[in-house]
Structure formats: structure tokens, C-alpha cells
Short mmCIF file of C-alpha atoms in Angstrom, two decimals:
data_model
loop_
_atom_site.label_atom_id
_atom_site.label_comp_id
_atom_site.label_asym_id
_atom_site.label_seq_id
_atom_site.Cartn_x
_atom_site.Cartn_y
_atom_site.Cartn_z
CA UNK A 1 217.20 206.81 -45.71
CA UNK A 2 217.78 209.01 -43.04
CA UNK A 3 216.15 212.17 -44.85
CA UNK A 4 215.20 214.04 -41.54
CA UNK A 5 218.69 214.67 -40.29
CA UNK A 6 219.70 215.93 -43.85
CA UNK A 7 221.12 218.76 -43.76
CA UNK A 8 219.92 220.25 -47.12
CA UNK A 9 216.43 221.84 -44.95
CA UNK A 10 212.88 221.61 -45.98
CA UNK A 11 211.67 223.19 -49.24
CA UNK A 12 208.74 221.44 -48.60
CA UNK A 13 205.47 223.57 -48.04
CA UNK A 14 204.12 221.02 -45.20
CA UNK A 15 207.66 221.75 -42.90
CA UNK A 16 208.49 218.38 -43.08
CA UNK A 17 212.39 218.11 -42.44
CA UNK A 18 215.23 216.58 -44.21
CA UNK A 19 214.95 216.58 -48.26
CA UNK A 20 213.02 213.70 -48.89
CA UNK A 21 215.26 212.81 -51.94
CA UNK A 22 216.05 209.50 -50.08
CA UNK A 23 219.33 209.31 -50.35
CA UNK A 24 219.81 211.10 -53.89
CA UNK A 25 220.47 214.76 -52.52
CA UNK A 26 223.48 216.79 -53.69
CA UNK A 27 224.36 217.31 -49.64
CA UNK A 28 225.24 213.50 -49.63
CA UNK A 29 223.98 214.13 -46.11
CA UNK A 30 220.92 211.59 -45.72
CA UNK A 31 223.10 208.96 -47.50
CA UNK A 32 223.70 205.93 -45.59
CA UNK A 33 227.00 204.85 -44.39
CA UNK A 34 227.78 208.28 -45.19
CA UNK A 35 232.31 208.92 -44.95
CA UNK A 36 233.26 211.85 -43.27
CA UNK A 37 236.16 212.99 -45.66
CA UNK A 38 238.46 214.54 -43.09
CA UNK A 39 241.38 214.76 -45.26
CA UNK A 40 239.77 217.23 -47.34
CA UNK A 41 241.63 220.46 -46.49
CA UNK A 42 244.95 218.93 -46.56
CA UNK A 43 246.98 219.12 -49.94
CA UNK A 44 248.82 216.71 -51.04
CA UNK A 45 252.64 216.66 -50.69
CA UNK A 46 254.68 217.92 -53.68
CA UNK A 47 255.16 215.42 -56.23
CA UNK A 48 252.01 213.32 -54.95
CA UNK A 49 249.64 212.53 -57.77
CA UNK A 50 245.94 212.26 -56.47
CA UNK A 51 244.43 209.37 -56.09
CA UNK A 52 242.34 208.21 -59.53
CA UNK A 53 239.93 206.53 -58.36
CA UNK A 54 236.51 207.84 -56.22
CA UNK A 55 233.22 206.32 -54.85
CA UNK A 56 230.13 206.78 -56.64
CA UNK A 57 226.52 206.15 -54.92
CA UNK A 58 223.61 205.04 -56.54
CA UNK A 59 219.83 204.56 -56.07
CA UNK A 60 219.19 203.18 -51.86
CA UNK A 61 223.40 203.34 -51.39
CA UNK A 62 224.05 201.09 -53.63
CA UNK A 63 227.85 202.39 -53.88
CA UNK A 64 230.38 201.17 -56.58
CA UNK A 65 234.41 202.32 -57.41
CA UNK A 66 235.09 204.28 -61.16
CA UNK A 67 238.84 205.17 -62.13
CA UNK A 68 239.10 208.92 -63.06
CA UNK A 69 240.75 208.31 -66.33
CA UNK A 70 240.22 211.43 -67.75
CA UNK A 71 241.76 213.69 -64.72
CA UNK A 72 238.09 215.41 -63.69
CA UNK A 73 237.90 217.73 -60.93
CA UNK A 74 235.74 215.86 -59.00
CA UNK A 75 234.37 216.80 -55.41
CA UNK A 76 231.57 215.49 -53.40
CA UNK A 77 228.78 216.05 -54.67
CA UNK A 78 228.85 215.96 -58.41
CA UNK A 79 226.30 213.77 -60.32
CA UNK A 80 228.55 212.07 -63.03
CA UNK A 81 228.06 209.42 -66.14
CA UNK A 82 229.71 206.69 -65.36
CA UNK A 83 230.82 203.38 -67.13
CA UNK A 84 227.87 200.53 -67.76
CA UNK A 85 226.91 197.69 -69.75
CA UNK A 86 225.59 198.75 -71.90
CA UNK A 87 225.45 202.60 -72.25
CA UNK A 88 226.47 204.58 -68.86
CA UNK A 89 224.82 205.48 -65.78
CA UNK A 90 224.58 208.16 -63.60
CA UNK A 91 225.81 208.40 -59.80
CA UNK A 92 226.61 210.98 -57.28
CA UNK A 93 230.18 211.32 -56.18
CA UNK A 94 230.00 210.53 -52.19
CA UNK A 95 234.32 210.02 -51.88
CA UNK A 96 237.70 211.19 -53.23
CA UNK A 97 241.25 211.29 -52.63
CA UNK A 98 242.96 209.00 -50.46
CA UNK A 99 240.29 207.78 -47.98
CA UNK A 100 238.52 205.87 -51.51
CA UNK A 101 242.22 203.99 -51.03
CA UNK A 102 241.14 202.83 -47.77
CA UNK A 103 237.57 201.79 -48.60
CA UNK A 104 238.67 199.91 -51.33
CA UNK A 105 240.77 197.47 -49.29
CA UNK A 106 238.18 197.24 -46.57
CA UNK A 107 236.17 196.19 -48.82
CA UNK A 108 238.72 193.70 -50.85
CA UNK A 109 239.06 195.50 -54.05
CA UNK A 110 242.11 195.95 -56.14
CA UNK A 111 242.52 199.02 -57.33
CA UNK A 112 244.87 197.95 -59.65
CA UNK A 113 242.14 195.61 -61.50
CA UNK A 114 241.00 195.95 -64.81
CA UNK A 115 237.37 195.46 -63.41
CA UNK A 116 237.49 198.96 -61.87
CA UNK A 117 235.10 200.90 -64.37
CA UNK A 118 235.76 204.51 -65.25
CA UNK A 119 234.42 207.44 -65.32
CA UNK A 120 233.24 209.18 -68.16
CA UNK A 121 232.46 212.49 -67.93
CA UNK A 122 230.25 215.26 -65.64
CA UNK A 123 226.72 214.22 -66.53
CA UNK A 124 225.36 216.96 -68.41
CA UNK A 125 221.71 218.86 -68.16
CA UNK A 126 220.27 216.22 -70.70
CA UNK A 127 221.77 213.14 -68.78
CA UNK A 128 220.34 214.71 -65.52
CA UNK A 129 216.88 214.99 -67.29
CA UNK A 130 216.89 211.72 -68.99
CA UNK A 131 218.05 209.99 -65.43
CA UNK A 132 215.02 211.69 -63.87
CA UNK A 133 212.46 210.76 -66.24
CA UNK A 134 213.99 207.03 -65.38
CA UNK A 135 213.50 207.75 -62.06
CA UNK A 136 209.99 208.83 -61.95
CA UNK A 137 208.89 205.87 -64.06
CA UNK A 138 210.16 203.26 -61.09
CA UNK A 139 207.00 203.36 -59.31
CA UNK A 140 204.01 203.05 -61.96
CA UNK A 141 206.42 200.14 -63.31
CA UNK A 142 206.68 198.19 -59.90
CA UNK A 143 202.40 198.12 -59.26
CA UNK A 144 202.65 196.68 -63.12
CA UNK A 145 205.18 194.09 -62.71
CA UNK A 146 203.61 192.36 -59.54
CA UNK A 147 200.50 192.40 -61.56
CA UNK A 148 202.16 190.83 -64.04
CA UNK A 149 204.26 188.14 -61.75
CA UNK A 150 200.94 187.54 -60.00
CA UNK A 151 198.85 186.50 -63.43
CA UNK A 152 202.00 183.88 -63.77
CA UNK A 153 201.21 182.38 -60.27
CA UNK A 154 204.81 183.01 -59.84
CA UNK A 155 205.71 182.43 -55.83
CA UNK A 156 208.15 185.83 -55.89
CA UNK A 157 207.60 189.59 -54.69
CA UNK A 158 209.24 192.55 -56.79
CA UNK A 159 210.74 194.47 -53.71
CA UNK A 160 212.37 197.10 -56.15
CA UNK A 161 212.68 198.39 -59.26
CA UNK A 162 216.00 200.21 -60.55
CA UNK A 163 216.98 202.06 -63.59
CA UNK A 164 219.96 203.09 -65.98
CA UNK A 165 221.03 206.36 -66.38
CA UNK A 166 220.57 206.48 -69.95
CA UNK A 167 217.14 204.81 -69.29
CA UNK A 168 217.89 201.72 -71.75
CA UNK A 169 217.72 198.87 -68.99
CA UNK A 170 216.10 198.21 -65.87
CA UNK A 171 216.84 195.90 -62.64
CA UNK A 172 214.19 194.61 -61.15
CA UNK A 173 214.89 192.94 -57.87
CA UNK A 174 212.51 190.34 -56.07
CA UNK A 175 212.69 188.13 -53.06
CA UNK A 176 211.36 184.52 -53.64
CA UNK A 177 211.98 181.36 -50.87
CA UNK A 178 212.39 179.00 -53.55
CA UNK A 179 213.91 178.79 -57.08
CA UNK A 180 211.88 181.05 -59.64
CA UNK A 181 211.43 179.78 -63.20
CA UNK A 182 211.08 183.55 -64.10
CA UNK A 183 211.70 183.07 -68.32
CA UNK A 184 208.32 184.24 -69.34
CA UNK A 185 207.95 186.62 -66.98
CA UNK A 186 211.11 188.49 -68.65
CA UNK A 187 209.43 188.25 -72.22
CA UNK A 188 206.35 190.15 -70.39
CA UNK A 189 208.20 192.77 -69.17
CA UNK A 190 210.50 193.63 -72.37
CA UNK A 191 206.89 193.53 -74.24
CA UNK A 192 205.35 195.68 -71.73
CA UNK A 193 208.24 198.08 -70.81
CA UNK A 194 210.19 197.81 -74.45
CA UNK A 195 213.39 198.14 -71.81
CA UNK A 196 216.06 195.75 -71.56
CA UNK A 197 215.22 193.71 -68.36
CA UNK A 198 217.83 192.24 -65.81
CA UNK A 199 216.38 190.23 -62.45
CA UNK A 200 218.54 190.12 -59.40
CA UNK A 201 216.85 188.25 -56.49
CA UNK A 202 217.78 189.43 -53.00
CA UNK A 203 217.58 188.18 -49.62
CA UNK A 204 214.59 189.01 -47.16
CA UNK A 205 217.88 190.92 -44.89
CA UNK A 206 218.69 193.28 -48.06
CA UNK A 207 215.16 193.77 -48.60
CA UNK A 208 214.77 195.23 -45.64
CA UNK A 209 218.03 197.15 -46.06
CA UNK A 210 217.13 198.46 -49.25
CA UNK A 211 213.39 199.92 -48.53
CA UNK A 212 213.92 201.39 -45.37
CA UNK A 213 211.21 201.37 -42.21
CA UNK A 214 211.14 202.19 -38.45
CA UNK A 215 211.81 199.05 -36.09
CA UNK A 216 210.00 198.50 -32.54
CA UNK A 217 212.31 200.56 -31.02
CA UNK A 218 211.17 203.48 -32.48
CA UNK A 219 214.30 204.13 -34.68
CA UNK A 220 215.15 203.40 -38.28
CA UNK A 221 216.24 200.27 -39.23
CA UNK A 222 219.75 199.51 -38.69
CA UNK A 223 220.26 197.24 -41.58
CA UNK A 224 219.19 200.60 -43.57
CA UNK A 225 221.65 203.27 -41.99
CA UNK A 226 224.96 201.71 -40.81
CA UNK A 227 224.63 198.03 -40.52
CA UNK A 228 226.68 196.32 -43.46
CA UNK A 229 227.11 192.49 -42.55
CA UNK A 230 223.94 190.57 -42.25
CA UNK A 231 224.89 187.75 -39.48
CA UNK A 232 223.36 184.71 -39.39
CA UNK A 233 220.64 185.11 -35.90
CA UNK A 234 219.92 181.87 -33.80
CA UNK A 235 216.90 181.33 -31.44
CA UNK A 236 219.82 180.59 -28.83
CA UNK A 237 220.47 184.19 -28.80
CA UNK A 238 217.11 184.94 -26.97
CA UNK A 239 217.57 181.72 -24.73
CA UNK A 240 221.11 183.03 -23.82
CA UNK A 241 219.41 186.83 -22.80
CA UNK A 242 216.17 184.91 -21.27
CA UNK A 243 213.61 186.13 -23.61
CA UNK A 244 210.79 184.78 -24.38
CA UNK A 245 210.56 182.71 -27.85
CA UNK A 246 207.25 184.66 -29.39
CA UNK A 247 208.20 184.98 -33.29
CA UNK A 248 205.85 188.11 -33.28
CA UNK A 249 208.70 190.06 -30.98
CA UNK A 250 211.74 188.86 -32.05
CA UNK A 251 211.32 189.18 -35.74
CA UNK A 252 212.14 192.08 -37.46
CA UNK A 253 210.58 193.84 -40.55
CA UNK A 254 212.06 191.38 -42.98
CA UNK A 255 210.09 188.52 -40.92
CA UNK A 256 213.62 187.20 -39.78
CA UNK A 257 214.67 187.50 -36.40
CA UNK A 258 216.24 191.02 -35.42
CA UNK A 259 219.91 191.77 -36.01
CA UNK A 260 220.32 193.39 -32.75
CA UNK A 261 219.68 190.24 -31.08
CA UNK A 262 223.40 189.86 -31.48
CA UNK A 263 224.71 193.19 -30.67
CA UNK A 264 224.68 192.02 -26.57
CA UNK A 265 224.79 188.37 -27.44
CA UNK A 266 228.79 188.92 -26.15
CA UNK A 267 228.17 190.41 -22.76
CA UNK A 268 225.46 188.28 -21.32
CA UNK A 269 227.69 184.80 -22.45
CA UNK A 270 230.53 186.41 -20.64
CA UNK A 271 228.58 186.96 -17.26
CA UNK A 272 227.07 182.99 -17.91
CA UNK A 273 230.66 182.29 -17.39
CA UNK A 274 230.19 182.20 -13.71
CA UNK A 275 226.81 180.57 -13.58
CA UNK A 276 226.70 176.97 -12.80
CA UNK A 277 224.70 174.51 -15.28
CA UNK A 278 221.03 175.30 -15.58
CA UNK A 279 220.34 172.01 -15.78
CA UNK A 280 222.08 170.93 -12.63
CA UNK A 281 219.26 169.62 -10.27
CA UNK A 282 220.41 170.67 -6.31
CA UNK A 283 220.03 167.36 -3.30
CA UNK A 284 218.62 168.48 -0.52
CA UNK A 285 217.41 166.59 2.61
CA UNK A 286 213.48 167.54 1.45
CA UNK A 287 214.19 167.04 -2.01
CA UNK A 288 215.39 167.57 -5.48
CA UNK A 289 215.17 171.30 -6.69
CA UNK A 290 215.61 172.63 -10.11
CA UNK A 291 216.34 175.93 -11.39
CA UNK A 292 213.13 178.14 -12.80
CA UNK A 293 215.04 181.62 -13.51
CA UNK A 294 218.27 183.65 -13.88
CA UNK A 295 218.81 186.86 -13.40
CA UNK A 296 222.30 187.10 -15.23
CA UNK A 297 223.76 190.71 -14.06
CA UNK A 298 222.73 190.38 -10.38
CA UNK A 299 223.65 186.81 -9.98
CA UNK A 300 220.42 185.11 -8.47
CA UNK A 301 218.82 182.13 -9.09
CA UNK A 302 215.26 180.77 -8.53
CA UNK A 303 215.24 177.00 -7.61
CA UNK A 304 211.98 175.62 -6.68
CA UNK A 305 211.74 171.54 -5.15
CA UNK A 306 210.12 168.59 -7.86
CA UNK A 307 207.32 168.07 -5.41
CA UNK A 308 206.13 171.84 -5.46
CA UNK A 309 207.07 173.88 -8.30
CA UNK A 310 204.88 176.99 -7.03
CA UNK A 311 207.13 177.72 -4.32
CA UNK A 312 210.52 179.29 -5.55
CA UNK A 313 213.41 180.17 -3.53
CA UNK A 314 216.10 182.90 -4.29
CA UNK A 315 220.20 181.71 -4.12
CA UNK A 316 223.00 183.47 -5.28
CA UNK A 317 225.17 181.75 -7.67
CA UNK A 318 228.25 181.48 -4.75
CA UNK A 319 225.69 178.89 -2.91
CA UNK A 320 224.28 177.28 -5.39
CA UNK A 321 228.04 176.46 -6.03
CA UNK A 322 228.67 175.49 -2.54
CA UNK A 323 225.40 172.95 -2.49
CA UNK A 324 226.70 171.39 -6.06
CA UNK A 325 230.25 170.82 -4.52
CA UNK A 326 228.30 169.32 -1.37
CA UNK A 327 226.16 167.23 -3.38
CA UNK A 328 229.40 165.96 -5.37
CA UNK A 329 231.18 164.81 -1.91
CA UNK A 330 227.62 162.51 -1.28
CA UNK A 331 226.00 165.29 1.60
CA UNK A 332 223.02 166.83 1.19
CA UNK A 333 222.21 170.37 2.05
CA UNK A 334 219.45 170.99 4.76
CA UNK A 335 217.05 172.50 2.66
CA UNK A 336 217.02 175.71 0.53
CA UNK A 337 215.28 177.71 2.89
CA UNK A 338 218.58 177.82 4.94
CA UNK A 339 220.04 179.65 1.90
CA UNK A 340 217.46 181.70 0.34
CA UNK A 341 218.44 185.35 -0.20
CA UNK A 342 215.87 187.92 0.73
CA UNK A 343 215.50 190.47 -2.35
CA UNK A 344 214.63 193.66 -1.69
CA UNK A 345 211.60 195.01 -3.67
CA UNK A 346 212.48 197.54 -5.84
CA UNK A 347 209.81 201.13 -5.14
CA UNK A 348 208.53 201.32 -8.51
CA UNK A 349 209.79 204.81 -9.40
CA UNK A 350 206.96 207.38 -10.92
CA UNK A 351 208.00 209.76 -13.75
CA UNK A 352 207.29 213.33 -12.90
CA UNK A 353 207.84 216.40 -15.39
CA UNK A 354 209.67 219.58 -14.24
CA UNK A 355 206.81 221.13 -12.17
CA UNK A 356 206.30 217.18 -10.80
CA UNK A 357 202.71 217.11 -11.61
CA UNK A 358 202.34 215.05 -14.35
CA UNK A 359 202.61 210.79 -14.52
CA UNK A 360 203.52 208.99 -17.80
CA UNK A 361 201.11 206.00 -16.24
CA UNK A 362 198.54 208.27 -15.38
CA UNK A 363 195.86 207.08 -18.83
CA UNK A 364 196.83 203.43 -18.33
CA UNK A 365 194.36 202.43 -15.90
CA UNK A 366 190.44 203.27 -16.17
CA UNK A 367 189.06 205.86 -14.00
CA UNK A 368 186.70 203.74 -11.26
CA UNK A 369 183.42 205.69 -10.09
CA UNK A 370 181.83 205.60 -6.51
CA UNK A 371 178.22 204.49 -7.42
CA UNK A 372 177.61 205.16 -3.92
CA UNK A 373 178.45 208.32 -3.59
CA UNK A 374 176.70 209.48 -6.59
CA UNK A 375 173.58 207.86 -5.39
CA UNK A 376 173.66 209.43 -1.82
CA UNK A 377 174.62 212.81 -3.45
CA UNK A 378 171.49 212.45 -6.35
CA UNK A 379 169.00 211.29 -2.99
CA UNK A 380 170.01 214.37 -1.13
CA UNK A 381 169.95 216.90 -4.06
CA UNK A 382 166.42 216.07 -4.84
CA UNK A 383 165.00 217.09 -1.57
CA UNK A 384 168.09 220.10 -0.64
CA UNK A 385 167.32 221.26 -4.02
CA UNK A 386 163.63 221.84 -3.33
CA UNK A 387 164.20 223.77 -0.53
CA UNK A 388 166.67 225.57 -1.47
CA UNK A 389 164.99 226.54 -4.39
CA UNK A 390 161.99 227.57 -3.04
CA UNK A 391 164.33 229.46 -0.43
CA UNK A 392 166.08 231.00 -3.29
CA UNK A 393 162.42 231.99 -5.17
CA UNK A 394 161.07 233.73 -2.07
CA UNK A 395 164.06 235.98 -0.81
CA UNK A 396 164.70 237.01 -4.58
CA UNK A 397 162.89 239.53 -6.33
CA UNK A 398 160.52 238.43 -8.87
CA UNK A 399 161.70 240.05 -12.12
CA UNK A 400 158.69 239.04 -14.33
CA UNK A 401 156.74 241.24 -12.34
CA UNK A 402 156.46 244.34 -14.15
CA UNK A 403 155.66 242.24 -17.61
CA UNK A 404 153.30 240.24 -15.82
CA UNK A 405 151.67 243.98 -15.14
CA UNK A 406 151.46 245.15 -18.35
CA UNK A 407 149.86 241.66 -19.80
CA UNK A 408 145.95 242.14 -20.71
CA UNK A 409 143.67 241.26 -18.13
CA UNK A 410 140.87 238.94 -18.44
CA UNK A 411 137.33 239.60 -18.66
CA UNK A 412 135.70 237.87 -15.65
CA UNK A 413 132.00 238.23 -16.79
CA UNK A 414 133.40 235.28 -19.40
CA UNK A 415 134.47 232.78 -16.83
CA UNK A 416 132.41 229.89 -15.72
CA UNK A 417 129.98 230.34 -13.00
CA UNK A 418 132.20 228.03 -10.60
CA UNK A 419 135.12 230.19 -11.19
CA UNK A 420 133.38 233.64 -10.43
CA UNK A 421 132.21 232.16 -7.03
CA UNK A 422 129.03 231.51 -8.04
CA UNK A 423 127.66 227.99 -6.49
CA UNK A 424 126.88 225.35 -8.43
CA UNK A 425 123.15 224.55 -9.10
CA UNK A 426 122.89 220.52 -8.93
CA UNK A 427 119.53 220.75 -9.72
CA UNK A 428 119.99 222.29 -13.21
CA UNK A 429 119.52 221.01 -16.02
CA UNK A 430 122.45 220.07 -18.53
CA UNK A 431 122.96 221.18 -21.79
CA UNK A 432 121.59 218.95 -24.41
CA UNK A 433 124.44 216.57 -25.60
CA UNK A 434 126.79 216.97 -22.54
CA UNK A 435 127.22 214.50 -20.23
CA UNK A 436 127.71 214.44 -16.27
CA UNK A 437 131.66 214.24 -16.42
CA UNK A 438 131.24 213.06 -12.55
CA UNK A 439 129.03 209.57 -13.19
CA UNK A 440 131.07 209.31 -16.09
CA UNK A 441 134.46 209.06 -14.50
CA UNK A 442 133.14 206.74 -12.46
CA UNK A 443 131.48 204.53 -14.74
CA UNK A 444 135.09 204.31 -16.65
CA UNK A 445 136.82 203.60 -13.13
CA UNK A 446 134.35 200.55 -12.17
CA UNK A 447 134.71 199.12 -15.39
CA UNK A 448 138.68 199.65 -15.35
CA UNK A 449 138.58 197.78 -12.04
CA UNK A 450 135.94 194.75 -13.28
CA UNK A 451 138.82 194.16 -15.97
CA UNK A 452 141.28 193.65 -13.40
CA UNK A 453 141.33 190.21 -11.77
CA UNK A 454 141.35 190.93 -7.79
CA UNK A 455 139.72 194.54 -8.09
CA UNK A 456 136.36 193.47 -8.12
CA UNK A 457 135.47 193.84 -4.72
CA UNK A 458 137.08 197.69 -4.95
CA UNK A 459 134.61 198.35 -8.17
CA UNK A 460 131.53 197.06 -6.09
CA UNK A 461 132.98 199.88 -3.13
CA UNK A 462 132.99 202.38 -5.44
CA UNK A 463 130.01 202.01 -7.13
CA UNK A 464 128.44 201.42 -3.31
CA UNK A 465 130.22 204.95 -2.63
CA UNK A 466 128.66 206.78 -5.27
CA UNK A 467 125.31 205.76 -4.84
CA UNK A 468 125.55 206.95 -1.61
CA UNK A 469 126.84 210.35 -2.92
CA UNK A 470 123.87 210.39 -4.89
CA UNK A 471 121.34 209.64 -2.51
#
């Protein structure tokens, strides 16, 4: 139900809108098929007795006619016990006075019948508590019952479960393709729920209607907020608008094919009217042609010839009439280039906010990278950025200079001979367990090379150039 545009607020602490009492609000607001009652500052002539009989709405709009016997004050609005077999339920008033007149011959009920139930009284603080402790058990019960319709192996779904006002009998409704034998599945549920059961199977269309959802379009279901009469919906429907026959876009959320499918069915058969047959092939001195494509409000047509069905050519439906009526006198028409119609290409038209900055298309299509440019800009910054850098370290002050300053020096009488300056004695003798580093690098180098197949000759050079080091 159409809770959002209720007009009760939010007394939720999330700031969701609407009530969220799906259709059981005191507003009667989010109710669907909701009657304006504009007759309801107007009294009644003099002498005119009201009119005793009102409209009372139950659970998902289920809405049913009660005969105030008893002369209530009713308004819209007020939750009332009504008339049921057995015990009595309880409904919200949603219509009084004279309009519930014309509802009840729109929808072909006498109001003179002894069918038409009554009303009982206002429900009271008990009946309102007793119908909500009903009410929350719906839910719990439903996850039990298909458990319990599943252990059967019985080929049905419970789409909804509804309750009494006095809470002594519940009506469980299901959806099943074929004939149900259901017997023990109702001795299950009066064992398991100790409730007087009643099954009512619905179609896949009320289904829909009675749970509610949010179509393709973006909008809630129309079978759930105004639409009454479920049509029967051919696949002719979508030939007649030229859609494409894909089951996954033209069904609905009841898995039958969509309801609004008809709701323009009217005005594209009326502009067919001046179409000539599809199916009419058009002579021509190169050759047959057959049509591939309408376009039904601007009156073209796309024939393309037997022979070469890649090439199409654009007519308007006036020549396409004039070759038929040739062809019927025996001629021929030259060919259908003579009578192509050049179509201008629409400019594909870019949305643009307020400022006209900002493209609805703009995240559709990935963003493509210049490898080239990247790798000419990474080449250059490697040898810029040197320079630069260095540039950058020479003309700037060093600001690590004064710590650098007040670091402890180092004791130079500990370095290494070699490091002080002094030169290195080749003749001396080296301390015991050390070996020459120098003729042991290259030992390691001319052994690396041996390994190597193709570096021997450069292992015999270097071990040629360091014996002549040596000597």
C-alpha cells in the first residue's frame, strides 16, 4: 500500500515516511482505491433519512458493504465489529452517506438484499486488542504453513494469511496452477493452529495485487493502488507496439505479462489503421522487397529486396501505397531507391543540470588511459627530476646543518691506516687467520665464470690479468 504518501506522518525513529500500517491507518489515507467523500459537508435535505448502509475495509483493501441497523454515528475512520460467520470481525469505516449508494451499483450490489451484512456495534478497546493480537500472529503462522504444505509435497504457495476479528478463524490464501487435493493439509493446520481454517486460492494477478511491490518502472504496482479489473494480456499486444517478445521484460511481478501492456494497446491499433499489410511484399523492376520495420507515429517503413536483406530502404506509408496500387494494375515500380526518404538523424541530446556541468551518461563508459603519454612523461621525470633535484639541493639551505654540528666527532687515531692517509704496506704481513680479500674475489669470479658455459675464455683473461698484477 501506498504508505509513503499517507498523510498520518512518520512516528517512526528512522524518518521513514507514511505510517507503515499498510493500509490499516485511522487516516484511511494509504488505503488503496481510496473515495474522496466530497459530499461530506453537505446536509441532507429535510425529511431525507441517511443512507444505512457504509463501506468497511479490511486487511490489503479487501472492502465489503454492512447495513447500519442500529442507527451508529459512523464517520470515516472508525474501526467497527461487524457481522461474520461465525462470530464478527473488525473493519475500518473508509465510506458513508450517499456516495456508498453509488459504489454499490458500480459494483452490482443490491442494497436492498438480504445478503448485505450489518453492523454491529463500535469495536470496543478489547475487540481492538484481541484483533491486534490476530494480527501480529499472521506472519510466524505463514513461515509455518509453507513448512507444513511443503512436507505434503503439495504443488501450492501460501501467498497470505488473514484473520477474524474475534481471532476464531483464519483464511489462508494460496496460488496453485493446478487442482490442490489440500484435505490433510487442513487437518494440519487446525492441529497446529487450534483455529478454524478456511482456504481460498487466488490467481497469480490478485497475488500480486494483494502483496504489493515496485514494478520496472520504478512505481508501485498498479494492480495494488488503483487497478481493479485484471484483463486478459496477449503476446499480440507487444507485436502490435513492436516490442520485442523476451518473457524476462514483459512479465510483471506475478510472472504474467504486464497489465499496462494494454493501457496504449488502443492508440497504436488506431494509427495501424493507415498502414498497409506488413506482409504485403512490394514488385519492383530489381526485385521483390519486404517490409523489416515500422515506425507507427511517424509513418515510415523499412523495406529491404529478397536478394539482400542487409540493405534497407526508408518509404513513407503514402508510397508504399502508391507502389501496392501499381503493382495491383500489373507495373512495376523502378526500384525503391527512387522512393527512399532521407531521415534526418536525430543530435542525441545531453542532459545538463542547472549550472550545465554535469552529464547523466557521464559513468557509463570506462575512462581510457594514454599509455603513451604516461610512458613519455615517467622517461622524462626520471632524468628532469635528477636535475632538478640536485638544482633544488644546492640553491637551498641545508637545514641539518647545525645538528650535523653538534653530533660527536670521531676519533681518527681509531681509523684504519688506509683511511688516515697512511699508504698501504704490500709487503706486510697479514694477520693470522685473515685472508687477502683481493686473490679471493678473484678466485670466486674465475670460478663463477668456469660455471658458465661460454665464459671460459673471460676466466682464463682474468686469471692472465691478475697474475700480471702480481708479478
Amino acid at each position: 500500500m501506498a504508505c509513503t504518501n499517507c498523510s498520518c506522518g512518520s512516528s517512526k525513529s528512522d524518518g521513514a515516511k507514511g505510517c507503515g500500517n499498510n493500509g490499516t491507518c485511522g487516516a484511511n489515507s494509504c488505503n488503496k482505491l481510496t473515495v474522496f467523500d466530497w459530499l461530506a459537508n453537505m446536509s441532507l435535505p429535510s425529511g431525507e433519512a441517511p443512507f444505512d448502509c457504509v463501506e468497511v475495509r479490511f486487511k490489503n483493501g479487501r472492502k465489503e458493504f454492512y447495513r447500519n441497523t442500529e442507527k451508529l454515528t459512523l464517520s470515516i475512520g472508525d474501526i467497527v465489529a461487524t457481522e461474520a460467520s461465525p462470530g464478527h470481525d473488525v473493519g475500518i469505516v473508509t465510506l458513508t452517506g450517499e456516495l456508498v449508494k453509488i459504489q454499490m451499483k458500480k459494483k452490482g450490489v443490491d442494497h436492498h438484499s438480504a445478503e448485505v451484512l450489518k453492523v454491529y456495534r463500535k469495536a470496543s478497546q478489547k475487540d481492538i486488542d484481541i484483533w491486534s493480537a490476530a494480527r501480529d500472529r499472521e506472519e510466524p503462522m505463514k513461515v509455518r504453513a509453507r513448512e507444513l504444505a511443503i512436507r505434503l509435497n503439495l504443488e501450492m504457495k501460501i501467498s497470505d494469511i488473514e484473520f477474524q476479528g474475534d481471532g476464531s478463524k483464519a483464511t489462508f490464501y494460496y496460488t496453485a496452477s493446478d487442482r490442490v487435493d489440500f484435505r490433510q493439509l487442513i487437518k494440519d493446520y487446525a492441529s497446529e493452529f487450534k483455529i478454524r481454517i478456511e482456504m481460498k486460492q487466488v490467481g497469480f494477478r490478485q497475488e500480486a495485487s494483494r502483496l504489493g511491490g515496485i514494478g520496472s518502472c520504478g512505481r508501485e504496482l498498479c494492480c495494488s493502488t488503483w487497478l481493479t479489473d485484471f484483463r486478459s494480456v496477449n503476446t499480440s499486444a507487444a507485436r502490435y507496439q513492436q516490442l520485442s517478445l523476451n518473457p524476462q521484460k514483459l512479465a510483471g511481478q506475478c510472472g504474467k505479462l504486464k497489465c499496462c501492456l494494454n493501457f496504449e494497446l488502443d492508440t497504436y491499433m488506431d494509427a495501424l489503421r493507415d498502414f498497409p499489410d506488413y506482409e504485403t511484399k512490394l514488385k519492383t523492376e530489381k526485385g521483390d522487397a519486404v517490409c523489416q520495420k515500422q515506425d507507427i507515429f511517424k509513418g515510415l517503413m523499412w523495406y529491404a529486396y529478397t536478394d539482400n536483406f542487409a540493405a534497407w530502404h526508408v518509404l513513407s506509408t503514402e508510397q508504399v501505397k502508391e507502389i501496392i496500387s501499381l503493382n495491383k494494375e500489373g507495373g512495376l515500380a523502378t526500384s525503391l531507391e527512387d522512393y527512399t526518404v532521407e531521415v534526418e538523424q536525430e543530435v542525441e541530446k545531453t542532459y545538463n543540470n542547472v549550472v550545465g556541468q554535469e552529464s547523466i551518461t557521464r559513468f557509463d563508459q570506462p575512462k581510457k588511459k594514454n599509455r603513451s603519454k604516461s610512458k613519455n612523461r615517467n622517461k622524462g621525470k626520471g632524468r628532469e627530476g635528477a636535475v632538478v633535484e640536485g638544482q633544488a639541493r644546492a640553491a637551498s639551505p641545508d637545514k641539518n646543518a647545525g645538528q650535523r654540528n653538534t653530533q660527536p666527532q670521531r676519533n681518527p687515531q681509531n681509523r684504519p691506516a688506509q683511511q688516515q692517509g697512511q699508504p698501504k704496506d704490500s709487503s706486510a704481513p697479514q694477520a693470522q687467520g685473515q685472508p687477502n680479500t683481493g686473490e679471493q674475489r678473484a678466485n670466486n669470479r674465475n670460478k663463477r665464470n668456469k660455471k658458465r658455459p661460454g665464459n671460459r675464455n673471460r676466466g682464463n683473461s682474468n686469471e692472465s690479468k691478475n697474475n700480471e698484477g702480481t708479478n
